[in-house]
XYZ file of C-alpha atoms in Angstrom:
246
model
C -29.446 9.059 -8.001
C -30.815 5.837 -9.498
C -33.786 4.066 -7.897
C -31.681 1.043 -7.017
C -29.420 3.297 -4.944
C -32.369 4.944 -3.192
C -33.989 1.584 -2.488
C -30.838 -0.194 -1.241
C -30.810 -1.459 2.317
C -29.904 1.046 5.016
C -29.711 1.180 8.825
C -32.719 1.690 11.057
C -33.713 5.325 11.576
C -33.743 6.319 15.253
C -33.767 9.493 17.350
C -30.547 11.309 18.247
C -30.414 9.994 21.818
C -30.669 6.374 20.668
C -28.030 6.971 17.990
C -25.630 8.494 20.542
C -26.178 5.618 22.958
C -25.386 3.009 20.284
C -22.345 5.007 19.137
C -21.161 5.346 22.724
C -21.221 1.583 23.187
C -19.215 1.139 19.984
C -16.733 3.817 21.069
C -15.722 1.666 24.032
C -14.717 -1.092 21.613
C -12.940 1.399 19.326
C -10.856 2.703 22.210
C -9.943 -0.832 23.253
C -8.922 -1.549 19.660
C -6.723 1.570 19.636
C -5.049 0.586 22.904
C -4.412 -2.938 21.619
C -2.905 -1.443 18.458
C -0.577 0.639 20.625
C 0.425 -2.473 22.568
C 1.151 -4.384 19.352
C 3.241 -1.457 18.075
C 5.190 -1.489 21.354
C 5.874 -5.209 20.920
C 6.933 -4.572 17.333
C 9.513 -2.045 18.562
C 10.971 -4.718 20.855
C 11.510 -7.331 18.157
C 15.086 -8.488 17.563
C 16.708 -7.643 14.236
C 18.726 -9.471 11.602
C 21.737 -8.170 9.724
C 21.441 -7.524 5.993
C 24.283 -6.744 3.609
C 24.216 -2.983 3.108
C 26.164 -3.407 -0.122
C 23.284 -5.340 -1.715
C 22.920 -3.803 -5.193
C 19.906 -1.870 -6.411
C 19.263 0.156 -9.557
C 18.160 3.759 -9.113
C 17.525 6.724 -11.360
C 21.250 7.344 -11.755
C 22.245 3.704 -12.168
C 23.686 1.164 -9.715
C 23.399 1.975 -5.995
C 23.300 -0.073 -2.790
C 20.761 -0.768 -0.078
C 22.781 1.544 2.152
C 22.402 4.347 -0.410
C 18.610 3.968 -0.303
C 18.624 5.277 3.290
C 19.539 8.714 1.867
C 21.671 9.266 4.977
C 18.798 8.660 7.382
C 18.679 6.087 10.165
C 15.610 4.096 9.065
C 14.231 2.886 5.742
C 10.701 1.721 4.927
C 10.729 -0.184 1.632
C 7.669 -1.298 -0.307
C 8.439 -4.268 -2.544
C 6.290 -3.670 -5.592
C 4.978 -6.697 -7.510
C 5.904 -6.373 -11.170
C 4.827 -8.329 -14.242
C 7.740 -7.855 -16.604
C 6.760 -7.175 -20.208
C 3.073 -6.706 -19.418
C 1.239 -3.481 -20.372
C 0.068 -0.965 -17.794
C -3.523 -2.323 -17.530
C -2.123 -5.710 -16.491
C 0.156 -4.432 -13.731
C -0.660 -5.158 -10.094
C -3.818 -3.322 -9.075
C -3.161 -3.857 -5.364
C 0.336 -2.377 -5.502
C -1.039 0.479 -7.589
C -3.775 1.095 -5.019
C -1.401 1.232 -2.067
C 1.419 3.142 -3.783
C -0.967 5.790 -5.098
C -1.673 6.794 -1.506
C 1.949 7.591 -0.644
C 2.442 11.310 -1.208
C 3.890 13.567 1.484
C 7.075 12.089 2.950
C 8.207 15.047 5.054
C 6.621 13.661 8.225
C 8.432 10.348 7.741
C 11.668 12.219 7.037
C 11.230 14.292 10.205
C 11.628 11.075 12.224
C 14.932 10.259 10.502
C 13.271 7.683 8.226
C 13.129 7.289 4.454
C 10.423 5.669 2.336
C 11.233 4.025 -1.015
C 9.655 1.677 -3.544
C 11.670 -1.393 -4.485
C 10.346 -2.712 -7.780
C 10.644 -6.460 -8.237
C 10.972 -5.844 -11.974
C 13.452 -3.955 -14.114
C 14.132 -0.321 -13.359
C 13.508 0.910 -16.901
C 10.057 -0.606 -17.302
C 8.766 -0.042 -13.780
C 10.085 3.538 -13.701
C 8.040 4.291 -16.815
C 4.988 3.088 -14.896
C 5.970 5.343 -12.002
C 6.173 8.259 -14.453
C 2.763 7.398 -15.915
C 1.217 7.290 -12.447
C 2.859 10.557 -11.378
C 4.530 9.105 -8.299
C 7.375 11.069 -6.715
C 8.755 8.730 -4.035
C 12.288 7.290 -4.440
C 12.177 4.325 -6.815
C 14.647 1.469 -7.186
C 14.781 -1.902 -8.875
C 15.678 -4.773 -6.564
C 15.191 -7.339 -9.331
C 18.717 -8.723 -9.197
C 18.868 -8.921 -5.393
C 15.506 -10.384 -4.399
C 16.994 -13.708 -3.286
C 19.132 -11.784 -0.795
C 16.637 -9.165 0.327
C 13.607 -11.452 0.558
C 15.393 -14.549 1.796
C 12.907 -17.081 3.134
C 9.961 -15.279 1.566
C 8.064 -15.804 -1.671
C 9.398 -13.521 -4.386
C 6.632 -11.769 -6.298
C 4.354 -10.868 -3.394
C 3.932 -7.336 -2.042
C 5.945 -6.600 1.089
C 6.637 -3.765 3.490
C 10.086 -4.163 5.031
C 11.661 -1.906 7.653
C 15.400 -1.439 8.080
C 17.703 0.245 10.577
C 21.148 1.646 9.771
C 23.890 1.671 12.384
C 26.756 3.419 10.649
C 27.394 1.267 7.578
C 25.686 -1.779 9.047
C 22.091 -2.486 7.960
C 19.515 -4.550 9.847
C 16.015 -5.731 9.004
C 13.654 -4.981 11.900
C 10.178 -5.882 10.584
C 8.302 -7.087 7.545
C 4.695 -7.787 6.554
C 2.714 -8.742 3.459
C -0.844 -9.098 2.125
C -3.245 -7.159 4.377
C -0.319 -5.988 6.462
C 0.503 -3.463 3.746
C -2.776 -1.704 4.531
C -0.536 0.391 6.769
C 0.016 2.482 3.610
C -3.699 3.023 3.042
C -6.100 5.772 3.976
C -8.922 5.079 1.492
C -9.981 1.837 3.150
C -9.538 3.363 6.590
C -12.019 6.079 5.660
C -14.421 3.704 3.912
C -14.416 1.536 7.038
C -16.103 4.465 8.825
C -18.992 4.613 6.347
C -22.262 2.717 6.515
C -21.453 0.429 3.560
C -17.747 0.009 4.340
C -15.479 -1.389 1.633
C -18.398 -3.155 -0.081
C -16.429 -6.381 -0.437
C -17.711 -9.932 -0.169
C -15.710 -10.901 2.916
C -17.129 -8.139 5.121
C -19.657 -8.993 7.799
C -22.459 -6.668 6.705
C -26.249 -6.889 7.142
C -28.373 -8.523 4.452
C -28.940 -6.201 1.507
C -25.742 -4.174 1.973
C -23.780 -3.704 -1.280
C -20.842 -6.142 -1.240
C -19.933 -7.038 -4.803
C -17.959 -3.986 -5.884
C -15.270 -4.276 -8.527
C -14.373 -6.202 -11.640
C -14.899 -9.911 -10.919
C -15.289 -8.775 -7.311
C -11.753 -7.369 -7.365
C -11.731 -4.182 -5.273
C -8.808 -2.442 -6.999
C -9.786 -2.829 -10.676
C -12.488 -1.215 -12.830
C -13.165 -1.468 -16.583
C -10.045 -3.510 -17.258
C -7.530 -1.387 -15.339
C -6.348 -0.538 -11.849
C -8.759 2.209 -10.795
C -6.244 5.029 -10.352
C -4.912 4.613 -13.901
C -8.080 6.164 -15.310
C -7.453 9.611 -13.834
C -3.970 9.646 -15.372
C -5.316 8.722 -18.804
C -8.046 11.353 -18.513
C -5.395 14.035 -17.996
C -3.456 12.930 -21.077
C -0.650 10.820 -19.609
C 0.671 7.967 -21.729
C 0.651 4.458 -20.286
C 3.174 3.148 -22.807
C 5.763 1.181 -20.837
C 7.954 0.324 -23.809
C 11.278 2.061 -24.386
C 10.843 5.421 -26.028
């Protein structure tokens, strides 16, 4: 460990009883936060819904499909609208979308509740699917490029979104959507880092003086050495990041 790490600011050292007392006071706030989160989720479940054309076209692995097909026969669909920079190489693709999508692995628990998860690329299927292959992602992948005006009506095309849908027979309804920090619902890395003494180490956090807060390339938390962070592990194991037709 380097000296600068050893000498970085750290919390006050106290005895166990004092530590437990301080933690106990914080736990009261944590429990209140959890209960408020439950109340917000309950309100979210009571939102009205808006009808969406289930025949809206998408492109999947086998070619043209519809929004209805993306449900895979289940009642609910959670779709992540992936930002895509058409024609740009892998290092220049969205580091935030890469960060969040990398954390989506096991879908069986979502499936057990009669829900499906899928990525809707805002770029072409061919190019974005090659990125999916490079990253080793296994979730269902579609291109919504030709239908964004319909699917994201009233919203800015090109941002990341999480959108939830409900199927009633062949009728499809949008029940919820969020963007920006709302997509942290997909994340566990930040949730775990939030429990640590130095947190996310980002400039916006309210941390004591001397805490590390300038992590990342140009203070960008998802990028390191010219690439989205999780690309490096794929390159190290020999995976090609060539997104051109091959």
